[in-house]
Tab-separated table of C-alpha atoms (C1' of nucleotides) in Angstrom:
chain	number	residue	atom	x	y	z
A	1	UNK	CA	35.391	125.890	59.392
A	2	UNK	CA	33.183	123.031	60.400
A	3	UNK	CA	35.199	122.446	63.541
A	4	UNK	CA	33.535	125.317	65.309
A	5	UNK	CA	30.098	124.278	64.250
A	6	UNK	CA	29.248	122.181	67.210
A	7	UNK	CA	25.569	122.750	66.561
A	8	UNK	CA	25.399	120.016	63.962
A	9	UNK	CA	26.551	117.399	66.394
A	10	UNK	CA	24.527	118.573	69.291
A	11	UNK	CA	20.859	117.878	69.638
A	12	UNK	CA	21.101	119.815	72.865
A	13	UNK	CA	19.798	123.129	71.734
A	14	UNK	CA	17.178	123.851	74.324
A	15	UNK	CA	16.127	127.250	73.142
A	16	UNK	CA	17.082	130.279	71.217
A	17	UNK	CA	17.840	133.833	72.194
A	18	UNK	CA	17.242	136.945	70.156
A	19	UNK	CA	19.188	140.071	70.893
A	20	UNK	CA	18.677	143.554	69.546
A	21	UNK	CA	21.609	145.662	68.491
A	22	UNK	CA	23.385	146.841	71.607
A	23	UNK	CA	21.896	144.174	73.888
A	24	UNK	CA	24.200	142.397	76.283
A	25	UNK	CA	24.300	138.600	76.293
A	26	UNK	CA	26.297	138.313	79.489
A	27	UNK	CA	28.584	140.389	81.667
A	28	UNK	CA	31.702	139.646	83.693
A	29	UNK	CA	30.756	137.802	86.845
A	30	UNK	CA	27.558	136.343	85.439
A	31	UNK	CA	26.989	132.666	86.064
A	32	UNK	CA	28.101	130.674	83.071
A	33	UNK	CA	25.886	127.649	82.509
A	34	UNK	CA	25.689	127.784	78.745
A	35	UNK	CA	27.563	128.255	75.555
A	36	UNK	CA	26.044	129.913	72.517
A	37	UNK	CA	26.216	129.344	68.800
A	38	UNK	CA	25.604	132.394	66.642
A	39	UNK	CA	22.822	131.676	64.135
A	40	UNK	CA	22.680	135.129	62.619
A	41	UNK	CA	24.236	138.421	63.589
A	42	UNK	CA	27.472	139.392	65.315
A	43	UNK	CA	28.617	139.272	68.921
A	44	UNK	CA	31.485	141.298	70.341
A	45	UNK	CA	33.276	140.014	73.435
A	46	UNK	CA	35.352	142.444	75.471
A	47	UNK	CA	37.177	142.721	78.782
A	48	UNK	CA	38.477	145.392	81.102
A	49	UNK	CA	42.158	145.457	81.999
A	50	UNK	CA	43.466	145.950	85.528
A	51	UNK	CA	44.130	149.552	84.590
A	52	UNK	CA	40.533	150.108	83.525
A	53	UNK	CA	41.016	150.113	79.761
A	54	UNK	CA	38.726	148.129	77.559
A	55	UNK	CA	39.844	145.444	75.144
A	56	UNK	CA	37.820	143.781	72.411
A	57	UNK	CA	38.668	140.106	72.657
A	58	UNK	CA	36.880	138.832	69.553
A	59	UNK	CA	34.047	139.216	67.097
A	60	UNK	CA	31.823	136.164	66.735
A	61	UNK	CA	30.264	135.630	63.329
A	62	UNK	CA	27.376	133.364	62.313
A	63	UNK	CA	28.288	129.719	62.893
A	64	UNK	CA	30.820	130.503	65.565
A	65	UNK	CA	30.770	129.753	69.270
A	66	UNK	CA	30.498	132.279	72.104
A	67	UNK	CA	31.290	131.620	75.734
A	68	UNK	CA	33.333	128.470	75.332
A	69	UNK	CA	35.259	129.150	78.522
A	70	UNK	CA	32.052	128.589	80.451
A	71	UNK	CA	32.487	124.845	79.900
A	72	UNK	CA	35.309	124.866	82.408
A	73	UNK	CA	34.485	127.928	84.501
A	74	UNK	CA	31.655	128.993	86.732
A	75	UNK	CA	31.466	132.642	85.736
A	76	UNK	CA	32.088	134.740	82.669
A	77	UNK	CA	35.126	136.971	82.434
A	78	UNK	CA	34.104	138.787	79.266
A	79	UNK	CA	31.190	140.958	78.317
A	80	UNK	CA	29.298	139.810	75.226
A	81	UNK	CA	27.298	142.354	73.253
A	82	UNK	CA	25.287	142.201	70.042
A	83	UNK	CA	26.616	144.483	67.288
A	84	UNK	CA	23.419	143.999	65.299
A	85	UNK	CA	20.182	142.101	65.801
A	86	UNK	CA	21.428	138.625	66.594
A	87	UNK	CA	19.963	135.200	67.170
A	88	UNK	CA	21.756	132.471	69.084
A	89	UNK	CA	21.328	128.836	70.001
A	90	UNK	CA	21.626	128.140	73.695
A	91	UNK	CA	23.516	125.006	74.674
A	92	UNK	CA	23.624	124.152	78.383
A	93	UNK	CA	27.211	123.286	79.163
A	94	UNK	CA	26.247	120.646	81.711
A	95	UNK	CA	24.240	118.801	79.058
A	96	UNK	CA	27.105	119.240	76.639
A	97	UNK	CA	29.524	117.698	79.084
A	98	UNK	CA	27.137	114.855	79.845
A	99	UNK	CA	26.719	114.122	76.170
A	100	UNK	CA	30.466	114.348	75.631
A	101	UNK	CA	30.858	111.591	78.203
A	102	UNK	CA	28.993	109.281	75.816
A	103	UNK	CA	30.072	110.378	72.380
A	104	UNK	CA	33.672	110.156	71.295
A	105	UNK	CA	32.981	112.305	68.276
A	106	UNK	CA	31.529	115.095	70.358
A	107	UNK	CA	34.414	114.875	72.774
A	108	UNK	CA	36.836	115.279	69.904
A	109	UNK	CA	34.857	118.195	68.535
A	110	UNK	CA	34.918	119.878	71.886
A	111	UNK	CA	38.661	119.502	72.197
A	112	UNK	CA	39.061	120.782	68.676
A	113	UNK	CA	36.905	123.783	69.448
A	114	UNK	CA	39.012	124.583	72.495
A	115	UNK	CA	42.173	124.012	70.607
A	116	UNK	CA	40.978	126.348	67.877
A	117	UNK	CA	40.083	128.950	70.467
A	118	UNK	CA	43.546	128.768	71.989
A	119	UNK	CA	45.088	128.961	68.544
A	120	UNK	CA	43.018	132.009	67.607
A	121	UNK	CA	44.109	133.801	70.725
A	122	UNK	CA	47.695	132.839	70.123
A	123	UNK	CA	47.558	134.103	66.559
A	124	UNK	CA	46.057	137.317	67.838
A	125	UNK	CA	48.919	137.644	70.303
A	126	UNK	CA	51.342	137.365	67.399
A	127	UNK	CA	49.418	139.988	65.439
A	128	UNK	CA	49.598	142.322	68.410
A	129	UNK	CA	53.164	141.525	69.310
A	130	UNK	CA	54.938	141.480	65.982
A	131	UNK	CA	52.983	143.435	63.419
A	132	UNK	CA	52.848	147.085	62.417
A	133	UNK	CA	49.509	148.889	62.288
A	134	UNK	CA	49.189	148.289	58.539
A	135	UNK	CA	49.921	144.600	58.872
A	136	UNK	CA	47.374	144.278	61.665
A	137	UNK	CA	44.579	145.926	59.728
A	138	UNK	CA	45.328	143.921	56.588
A	139	UNK	CA	45.367	140.717	58.626
A	140	UNK	CA	42.084	141.657	60.240
A	141	UNK	CA	40.353	142.354	56.936
A	142	UNK	CA	41.571	139.120	55.354
A	143	UNK	CA	40.659	137.163	58.468
A	144	UNK	CA	37.113	138.493	58.458
A	145	UNK	CA	36.854	137.723	54.771
A	146	UNK	CA	38.022	134.141	55.262
A	147	UNK	CA	35.657	133.496	58.141
A	148	UNK	CA	32.693	134.976	56.319
A	149	UNK	CA	33.354	133.058	53.131
A	150	UNK	CA	33.755	129.825	55.123
A	151	UNK	CA	30.158	130.413	56.197
A	152	UNK	CA	28.868	131.024	52.710
A	153	UNK	CA	28.953	134.808	52.746
A	154	UNK	CA	30.649	136.890	50.097
A	155	UNK	CA	34.399	136.870	50.611
A	156	UNK	CA	35.188	140.207	49.037
A	157	UNK	CA	32.329	142.453	49.949
A	158	UNK	CA	30.844	142.730	53.391
A	159	UNK	CA	29.677	145.041	56.130
A	160	UNK	CA	31.823	145.864	59.121
A	161	UNK	CA	29.417	145.406	61.964
A	162	UNK	CA	31.819	147.033	64.436
A	163	UNK	CA	33.051	150.597	64.845
A	164	UNK	CA	36.579	151.752	64.053
A	165	UNK	CA	37.078	151.988	67.778
A	166	UNK	CA	36.122	148.316	68.216
A	167	UNK	CA	38.540	147.323	65.484
A	168	UNK	CA	41.226	149.482	67.027
A	169	UNK	CA	40.725	148.007	70.470
A	170	UNK	CA	40.860	144.503	69.045
A	171	UNK	CA	44.078	145.292	67.162
A	172	UNK	CA	45.788	147.400	69.800
A	173	UNK	CA	45.391	150.597	67.776
A	174	UNK	CA	43.512	153.884	68.124
A	175	UNK	CA	40.435	154.460	66.020
A	176	UNK	CA	42.133	157.273	64.083
A	177	UNK	CA	44.928	154.932	63.090
A	178	UNK	CA	42.451	152.355	61.788
A	179	UNK	CA	40.676	155.030	59.806
A	180	UNK	CA	43.897	156.372	58.320
A	181	UNK	CA	45.042	152.928	57.270
A	182	UNK	CA	41.721	152.132	55.632
A	183	UNK	CA	42.136	155.341	53.657
A	184	UNK	CA	45.687	154.458	52.667
A	185	UNK	CA	44.715	150.942	51.609
A	186	UNK	CA	41.887	152.427	49.579
A	187	UNK	CA	44.311	154.895	48.022
A	188	UNK	CA	46.593	152.028	47.072
A	189	UNK	CA	43.689	150.285	45.363
A	190	UNK	CA	43.557	147.334	47.750
A	191	UNK	CA	40.123	147.932	49.203
A	192	UNK	CA	37.151	150.217	48.925
A	193	UNK	CA	35.570	151.519	52.108
A	194	UNK	CA	32.413	153.515	52.242
A	195	UNK	CA	31.691	153.828	55.906
A	196	UNK	CA	30.892	150.275	57.058
A	197	UNK	CA	30.765	148.747	53.592
A	198	UNK	CA	34.084	147.149	52.674
A	199	UNK	CA	35.171	145.669	49.347
A	200	UNK	CA	38.411	143.812	48.819
A	201	UNK	CA	39.809	144.828	45.440
A	202	UNK	CA	43.272	143.315	45.466
A	203	UNK	CA	43.686	140.357	47.765
A	204	UNK	CA	47.262	139.713	46.704
A	205	UNK	CA	48.416	143.201	47.600
A	206	UNK	CA	46.648	142.896	50.936
A	207	UNK	CA	48.458	139.663	51.651
A	208	UNK	CA	51.730	141.387	50.836
A	209	UNK	CA	50.936	144.073	53.381
A	210	UNK	CA	50.220	141.289	55.860
A	211	UNK	CA	53.731	139.977	55.429
A	212	UNK	CA	55.326	143.347	55.860
A	213	UNK	CA	56.249	143.828	52.208
A	214	UNK	CA	55.029	146.830	50.242
A	215	UNK	CA	54.470	149.440	52.902
A	216	UNK	CA	51.699	151.806	51.950
A	217	UNK	CA	52.423	155.323	50.764
A	218	UNK	CA	51.444	157.982	53.247
A	219	UNK	CA	49.275	159.722	50.692
A	220	UNK	CA	47.190	158.091	48.018
A	221	UNK	CA	48.847	157.948	44.617
A	222	UNK	CA	45.508	158.611	43.006
A	223	UNK	CA	42.635	160.523	44.536
A	224	UNK	CA	39.518	158.426	44.662
A	225	UNK	CA	35.965	159.632	44.911
B	1	UNK	CA	48.149	125.967	89.840
B	2	UNK	CA	47.113	122.408	90.290
B	3	UNK	CA	44.889	122.671	87.236
B	4	UNK	CA	47.835	122.421	84.919
B	5	UNK	CA	49.351	119.536	86.756
B	6	UNK	CA	47.776	116.784	84.797
B	7	UNK	CA	50.573	114.499	85.851
B	8	UNK	CA	48.991	113.676	89.172
B	9	UNK	CA	45.901	112.313	87.554
B	10	UNK	CA	47.638	110.535	84.785
B	11	UNK	CA	49.328	107.202	85.293
B	12	UNK	CA	50.156	107.394	81.620
B	13	UNK	CA	53.691	108.584	81.811
B	14	UNK	CA	55.459	106.138	79.594
B	15	UNK	CA	58.886	107.621	79.724
B	16	UNK	CA	60.905	110.694	80.392
B	17	UNK	CA	63.019	112.934	78.214
B	18	UNK	CA	66.107	114.846	79.180
B	19	UNK	CA	67.171	117.839	77.167
B	20	UNK	CA	70.369	119.824	77.351
B	21	UNK	CA	70.328	123.590	77.194
B	22	UNK	CA	69.573	124.599	73.615
B	23	UNK	CA	68.114	121.234	72.597
B	24	UNK	CA	64.923	121.217	70.592
B	25	UNK	CA	61.959	119.175	71.821
B	26	UNK	CA	59.980	119.518	68.615
B	27	UNK	CA	59.775	121.710	65.550
B	28	UNK	CA	56.934	123.040	63.436
B	29	UNK	CA	55.621	120.256	61.222
B	30	UNK	CA	56.726	117.444	63.516
B	31	UNK	CA	54.174	114.755	64.235
B	32	UNK	CA	52.455	115.467	67.499
B	33	UNK	CA	51.603	112.267	69.357
B	34	UNK	CA	52.443	113.415	72.833
B	35	UNK	CA	52.163	116.153	75.361
B	36	UNK	CA	54.848	116.903	77.892
B	37	UNK	CA	54.907	117.928	81.518
B	38	UNK	CA	57.974	119.854	82.619
B	39	UNK	CA	59.572	118.134	85.610
B	40	UNK	CA	62.541	120.443	85.928
B	41	UNK	CA	63.923	123.164	83.703
B	42	UNK	CA	62.368	125.624	81.293
B	43	UNK	CA	60.963	125.247	77.789
B	44	UNK	CA	60.487	128.101	75.352
B	45	UNK	CA	57.882	127.750	72.603
B	46	UNK	CA	58.104	130.031	69.588
B	47	UNK	CA	56.641	130.495	66.123
B	48	UNK	CA	57.508	132.211	62.883
B	49	UNK	CA	55.131	134.784	61.449
B	50	UNK	CA	54.088	134.917	57.804
B	51	UNK	CA	56.573	137.741	57.374
B	52	UNK	CA	59.421	135.646	58.757
B	53	UNK	CA	59.719	137.241	62.180
B	54	UNK	CA	60.004	135.108	65.253
B	55	UNK	CA	57.632	135.238	68.194
B	56	UNK	CA	58.077	133.660	71.605
B	57	UNK	CA	54.694	132.169	72.453
B	58	UNK	CA	55.351	131.114	76.024
B	59	UNK	CA	57.802	129.956	78.639
B	60	UNK	CA	56.934	126.680	80.324
B	61	UNK	CA	58.064	126.301	83.923
B	62	UNK	CA	58.301	123.163	86.054
B	63	UNK	CA	54.866	121.618	86.563
B	64	UNK	CA	53.436	123.154	83.410
B	65	UNK	CA	52.307	121.475	80.222
B	66	UNK	CA	53.940	121.761	76.804
B	67	UNK	CA	52.343	120.815	73.501
B	68	UNK	CA	48.743	120.746	74.585
B	69	UNK	CA	47.551	121.584	71.083
B	70	UNK	CA	48.802	118.197	69.962
B	71	UNK	CA	45.783	116.594	71.613
B	72	UNK	CA	43.614	117.951	68.837
B	73	UNK	CA	46.127	118.331	66.011
B	74	UNK	CA	48.347	116.044	64.047
B	75	UNK	CA	51.408	118.260	63.838
B	76	UNK	CA	53.128	120.906	65.900
B	77	UNK	CA	52.961	124.546	64.915
B	78	UNK	CA	55.491	125.807	67.427
B	79	UNK	CA	59.101	125.096	68.092
B	80	UNK	CA	59.928	124.008	71.626
B	81	UNK	CA	63.443	124.552	72.946
B	82	UNK	CA	65.104	123.980	76.301
B	83	UNK	CA	66.468	127.150	77.913
B	84	UNK	CA	68.410	125.080	80.421
B	85	UNK	CA	68.904	121.383	81.083
B	86	UNK	CA	65.362	120.141	81.290
B	87	UNK	CA	63.556	116.932	82.088
B	88	UNK	CA	60.037	116.170	80.930
B	89	UNK	CA	57.377	113.511	81.321
B	90	UNK	CA	56.071	112.138	78.053
B	91	UNK	CA	52.330	111.529	77.871
B	92	UNK	CA	51.027	109.928	74.673
B	93	UNK	CA	47.986	111.942	73.660
B	94	UNK	CA	46.173	108.876	72.301
B	95	UNK	CA	46.420	107.207	75.695
B	96	UNK	CA	45.350	110.415	77.338
B	97	UNK	CA	42.277	110.609	75.160
B	98	UNK	CA	41.466	106.953	75.753
B	99	UNK	CA	41.748	107.418	79.467
B	100	UNK	CA	39.661	110.588	79.289
B	101	UNK	CA	36.903	108.527	77.714
B	102	UNK	CA	36.662	106.583	80.975
B	103	UNK	CA	37.377	109.113	83.650
B	104	UNK	CA	35.130	112.111	84.154
B	105	UNK	CA	37.676	113.763	86.408
B	106	UNK	CA	40.409	113.507	83.814
B	107	UNK	CA	38.057	114.826	81.153
B	108	UNK	CA	37.302	117.831	83.321
B	109	UNK	CA	40.986	118.385	83.987
B	110	UNK	CA	41.702	118.268	80.316
B	111	UNK	CA	39.047	120.835	79.538
B	112	UNK	CA	40.322	123.007	82.354
B	113	UNK	CA	43.838	122.769	81.018
B	114	UNK	CA	42.665	123.832	77.578
B	115	UNK	CA	40.551	126.560	79.015
B	116	UNK	CA	43.508	127.823	81.006
B	117	UNK	CA	45.646	127.752	77.892
B	118	UNK	CA	43.093	129.823	75.986
B	119	UNK	CA	42.839	132.222	78.891
B	120	UNK	CA	46.609	132.626	79.089
B	121	UNK	CA	46.790	133.450	75.422
B	122	UNK	CA	43.908	135.867	75.734
B	123	UNK	CA	45.541	137.612	78.668
B	124	UNK	CA	48.727	137.837	76.671
B	125	UNK	CA	46.792	139.428	73.808
B	126	UNK	CA	45.533	142.072	76.231
B	127	UNK	CA	49.043	142.686	77.501
B	128	UNK	CA	50.240	143.150	73.942
B	129	UNK	CA	47.264	145.154	72.788
B	130	UNK	CA	46.658	147.561	75.610
B	131	UNK	CA	49.785	147.987	77.675
B	132	UNK	CA	52.806	150.240	77.446
B	133	UNK	CA	56.293	148.741	77.503
B	134	UNK	CA	56.640	149.374	81.226
B	135	UNK	CA	53.324	147.773	82.030
B	136	UNK	CA	54.226	144.733	79.932
B	137	UNK	CA	57.540	144.152	81.649
B	138	UNK	CA	56.040	144.634	85.109
B	139	UNK	CA	53.245	142.204	84.258
B	140	UNK	CA	55.763	139.695	82.972
B	141	UNK	CA	57.910	139.834	86.094
B	142	UNK	CA	54.937	139.487	88.435
B	143	UNK	CA	53.514	136.681	86.317
B	144	UNK	CA	56.746	134.721	86.440
B	145	UNK	CA	56.920	135.278	90.173
B	146	UNK	CA	53.377	134.021	90.714
B	147	UNK	CA	53.902	130.925	88.610
B	148	UNK	CA	57.197	130.077	90.292
B	149	UNK	CA	55.836	130.542	93.784
B	150	UNK	CA	52.794	128.397	92.904
B	151	UNK	CA	55.331	125.630	92.270
B	152	UNK	CA	57.166	126.126	95.525
B	153	UNK	CA	59.994	128.280	94.243
B	154	UNK	CA	60.947	131.596	95.771
B	155	UNK	CA	58.498	134.291	94.699
B	156	UNK	CA	60.804	137.282	94.947
B	157	UNK	CA	64.151	136.028	93.821
B	158	UNK	CA	64.736	133.940	90.745
B	159	UNK	CA	66.787	133.439	87.638
B	160	UNK	CA	65.586	134.575	84.249
B	161	UNK	CA	66.266	131.540	82.127
B	162	UNK	CA	65.607	133.494	78.911
B	163	UNK	CA	67.509	136.282	77.175
B	164	UNK	CA	66.296	139.879	76.970
B	165	UNK	CA	65.556	139.175	73.347
B	166	UNK	CA	63.296	136.250	74.292
B	167	UNK	CA	61.446	138.433	76.785
B	168	UNK	CA	61.150	141.193	74.214
B	169	UNK	CA	59.800	138.874	71.569
B	170	UNK	CA	57.270	137.484	74.020
B	171	UNK	CA	56.164	140.997	75.010
B	172	UNK	CA	56.253	142.617	71.593
B	173	UNK	CA	59.299	144.737	72.484
B	174	UNK	CA	62.910	145.007	71.394
B	175	UNK	CA	65.631	143.691	73.648
B	176	UNK	CA	67.009	147.186	74.233
B	177	UNK	CA	63.637	148.333	75.511
B	178	UNK	CA	63.447	145.434	77.954
B	179	UNK	CA	66.919	146.216	79.214
B	180	UNK	CA	66.152	149.916	79.631
B	181	UNK	CA	62.987	149.206	81.559
B	182	UNK	CA	64.732	146.760	83.867
B	183	UNK	CA	67.234	149.515	84.579
B	184	UNK	CA	64.493	152.057	85.237
B	185	UNK	CA	62.611	149.704	87.542
B	186	UNK	CA	65.840	149.028	89.391
B	187	UNK	CA	66.471	152.759	89.649
B	188	UNK	CA	62.999	153.213	91.123
B	189	UNK	CA	63.763	150.564	93.740
B	190	UNK	CA	61.224	148.058	92.493
B	191	UNK	CA	63.592	145.306	91.503
B	192	UNK	CA	67.244	144.395	91.463
B	193	UNK	CA	68.717	142.867	88.321
B	194	UNK	CA	72.169	141.506	88.025
B	195	UNK	CA	72.284	139.905	84.639
B	196	UNK	CA	69.875	136.964	84.857
B	197	UNK	CA	69.348	137.172	88.575
B	198	UNK	CA	66.195	139.127	89.466
B	199	UNK	CA	64.931	140.199	92.869
B	200	UNK	CA	61.567	141.808	93.473
B	201	UNK	CA	62.038	144.549	96.069
B	202	UNK	CA	58.699	146.348	95.989
B	203	UNK	CA	55.817	144.259	94.748
B	204	UNK	CA	53.245	146.985	95.392
B	205	UNK	CA	55.028	149.510	93.212
B	206	UNK	CA	55.372	146.912	90.481
B	207	UNK	CA	51.647	146.253	90.596
B	208	UNK	CA	51.041	149.972	90.263
B	209	UNK	CA	53.174	150.046	87.147
B	210	UNK	CA	51.101	147.136	85.855
B	211	UNK	CA	47.959	149.224	86.124
B	212	UNK	CA	49.458	152.187	84.381
B	213	UNK	CA	49.836	154.340	87.463
B	214	UNK	CA	53.207	155.740	88.506
B	215	UNK	CA	55.135	155.914	85.255
B	216	UNK	CA	58.833	155.410	85.807
B	217	UNK	CA	61.262	158.328	85.645
B	218	UNK	CA	63.510	158.272	82.600
B	219	UNK	CA	66.611	158.412	84.745
B	220	UNK	CA	67.112	156.726	88.070
B	221	UNK	CA	66.554	159.002	91.041
B	222	UNK	CA	69.410	157.289	92.838
B	223	UNK	CA	72.391	155.614	91.277
B	224	UNK	CA	72.674	152.025	92.435
B	225	UNK	CA	75.727	149.861	92.436
C	1	DC	C1'	15.117	167.111	59.107
C	2	DG	C1'	17.695	167.725	63.333
C	3	DG	C1'	21.132	165.988	66.474
C	4	DG	C1'	24.572	162.950	68.088
C	5	DA	C1'	27.636	159.352	67.197
C	6	DA	C1'	30.918	157.743	64.047
C	7	DC	C1'	34.348	158.788	60.907
C	8	DT	C1'	38.029	161.381	58.453
C	9	DT	C1'	41.923	164.225	58.224
C	10	DG	C1'	45.692	167.371	59.844
C	11	DA	C1'	49.545	168.878	62.874
C	12	DA	C1'	52.338	168.121	66.664
C	13	DT	C1'	53.992	165.048	70.297
C	14	DG	C1'	56.102	161.136	72.285
C	15	DG	C1'	57.301	156.301	73.189
C	16	DA	C1'	59.535	152.623	71.316
C	17	DC	C1'	62.750	151.571	67.665
C	18	DT	C1'	67.149	151.722	65.049
C	19	DC	C1'	71.811	152.149	64.893
C	20	DA	C1'	75.952	152.136	67.294
C	21	DA	C1'	79.425	151.841	70.863
C	22	DT	C1'	80.836	149.718	75.231
C	23	DT	C1'	80.663	146.741	79.023
C	24	DT	C1'	79.740	142.433	81.148
C	25	DA	C1'	79.019	137.589	81.397
C	26	DG	C1'	79.892	132.895	80.267
C	27	DG	C1'	82.054	129.224	77.960
C	28	DT	C1'	86.297	127.149	75.748
C	29	DG	C1'	90.809	125.870	74.959
C	30	DG	C1'	95.545	126.530	75.930
D	1	DC	C1'	93.400	128.595	86.121
D	2	DC	C1'	93.540	132.199	83.316
D	3	DA	C1'	93.202	134.428	78.842
D	4	DC	C1'	90.526	134.662	75.243
D	5	DC	C1'	86.395	135.017	72.637
D	6	DT	C1'	81.764	135.329	71.578
D	7	DA	C1'	77.100	136.077	73.081
D	8	DA	C1'	74.388	138.926	75.966
D	9	DA	C1'	73.356	143.131	78.083
D	10	DT	C1'	73.617	148.118	78.868
D	11	DT	C1'	73.452	152.772	77.436
D	12	DG	C1'	73.212	156.836	74.302
D	13	DA	C1'	71.558	159.594	70.317
D	14	DG	C1'	68.580	160.249	66.662
D	15	DT	C1'	64.464	158.667	64.024
D	16	DC	C1'	59.917	157.196	62.974
D	17	DC	C1'	55.413	155.252	63.590
D	18	DA	C1'	51.436	155.558	66.118
D	19	DT	C1'	49.235	158.580	69.325
D	20	DT	C1'	47.156	162.778	70.989
D	21	DC	C1'	44.657	166.752	70.306
D	22	DA	C1'	41.716	169.182	67.395
D	23	DA	C1'	38.644	170.487	63.684
D	24	DG	C1'	35.514	169.297	60.378
D	25	DT	C1'	32.489	165.911	57.821
D	26	DT	C1'	29.433	162.109	57.124
D	27	DC	C1'	26.276	158.918	58.493
D	28	DC	C1'	22.391	157.222	61.040
D	29	DC	C1'	18.475	157.119	63.886
D	30	DG	C1'	14.590	159.065	65.725
DNA sequence: CGGGAACTTGAATGGACTCAATTTAGGTGG
DNA sequence: CCACCTAAATTGAGTCCATTCAAGTTCCCG
C-alpha cells in the first residue's frame, strides 16, 4: 500500500537509475549508501546460503522499496538484479536519516516501512514453514496479484517477470514442482498460464487452496488447450 | 548483541512484568502500546496461519526485545507466551517514539533493532526454504548457543526451554523429526541430549551439518548411554 | 530461422510425515 | 516421600509429497 511509498514524502530523490534486463543493481559486500524506489520494472533480490545454494529473498514491484537494510547497515547482504528493464529512484540513506530527524511523519513512515519489511519476511517464513507446495504457489500468485492491483495494475492478469526457478527458490520448491502445480491449477480451472502470462480465473478456489482445503487433483479433470 | 539491548539507552522503563510459566503476555488483536525487554526467562511468539495451523515465530532470550512491531502498529499479530518464569521490562512505545524524536543515537538504535528483526526473519526464511531437516536443527542449536553466549550464558551447555513441538513448528518440521535428528546428532558425537538439557560436543561437525556437508548416518555408529 | 534457455511432463527415488506403541520426565495429591 | 498421572519424548514401520533424473517441447532472442 501507500506505506511503502516513501517517495511521496521524500523530496530527496537525487537521481534516477535505469537498468536493463539482467543488470545488477548491487552485490553482496557493496557499500550501501542508498535505498531505491522502483518506478517501473521488477527487481529480484537474492542471497547465497552458507552451503552455497541460492535463495530468492523477494521480488520488488513498481512502487516498492529496495535495499531498506542499507539504512542501518554499511554493506549489502543481498544481490539485486533487474528482471526486466527497470527504472529506480535513488534516495541517499544519509539524507533520509537527516530528514527523518526533522520530520515526525517521515520518521513514522520509515518505521512503518521497516515494520512492513519484517512482517513480509515473517509471513514468508510461515509460508515456507507450514505450507504445502500447492499452498505456497497459490499464496504467491494471490500475493503478486494483490501487490500489483494496489499499484493500479490489473489484479487478475499479469506477466510473471521471473522464471519458474526464481519462483521455486523464493518458495523453497524446485522449478519442476512450480511448473507442475501451475498445470494442476490450470487444470482445475483456477488460473490460465501461457508461459509467463498468468490469468486468475477463480480467486475463491485459489484462496481455498491457500488455506489447505481442496487439494488439487493430480491430473486435470478436463484437458485444456 | 548489544544492538538489541535497547534497555541501556532507554530510561523509559516504567515498570516490570513477571510471568509464570505458561502465562500469556499478549494475544493477537490486543492493543499494542508497549515493547518488552526480556530480563530473565524465555518468551515464545507464535501465530496462526490462514489454514488454522500454528507457527512459532521466534524464541526471545534474556536481553532480547519482544513486540517490536507494536512501535508501528496498533495491535499485536502474534501471541507471546512465557516458556518459564519470566521477567520483562515494559517500555511504552509512545514514550520511546517521543524520545527517539530527540535522540539521534536512540533513533539509530531503533532502526538497527528493526533492521536486525527483518534480517532474523529473512535468515529464518532461508533456513526454511533451502535447508534439509538436519541442517535446520543444526542451525537452530548453533543459533541458540550464539545468542546465549552473547548474553553471558554458557555457549555449549544449556536448557531447551521449549518442547520438541515448538522447535519443530519454528523450523517447519514435525516433533518426531526433531527428536530423531537430535538422536542422530548425539549418535554422531556432535551433541548430548538428555531431555531438555543439551550439550554441544563438536561444534565443527555441527557447522558442517549446517552447510550440508557430512549427512548424518541413519543409525548411530556407537550406542550411547 | 537457428540455437539456447526456459518450460513441461513422466517415472522412480527418497526424506520427512503419519500413525502407533513405548518410555521417560515432571507435576500433583494422597 | 512416593505413587500416580499426564505431558513430552523416543523409536519403528509404512506412506506420500516433493525431488531427482531424464526426455521432449516451447519460447525467445539474436
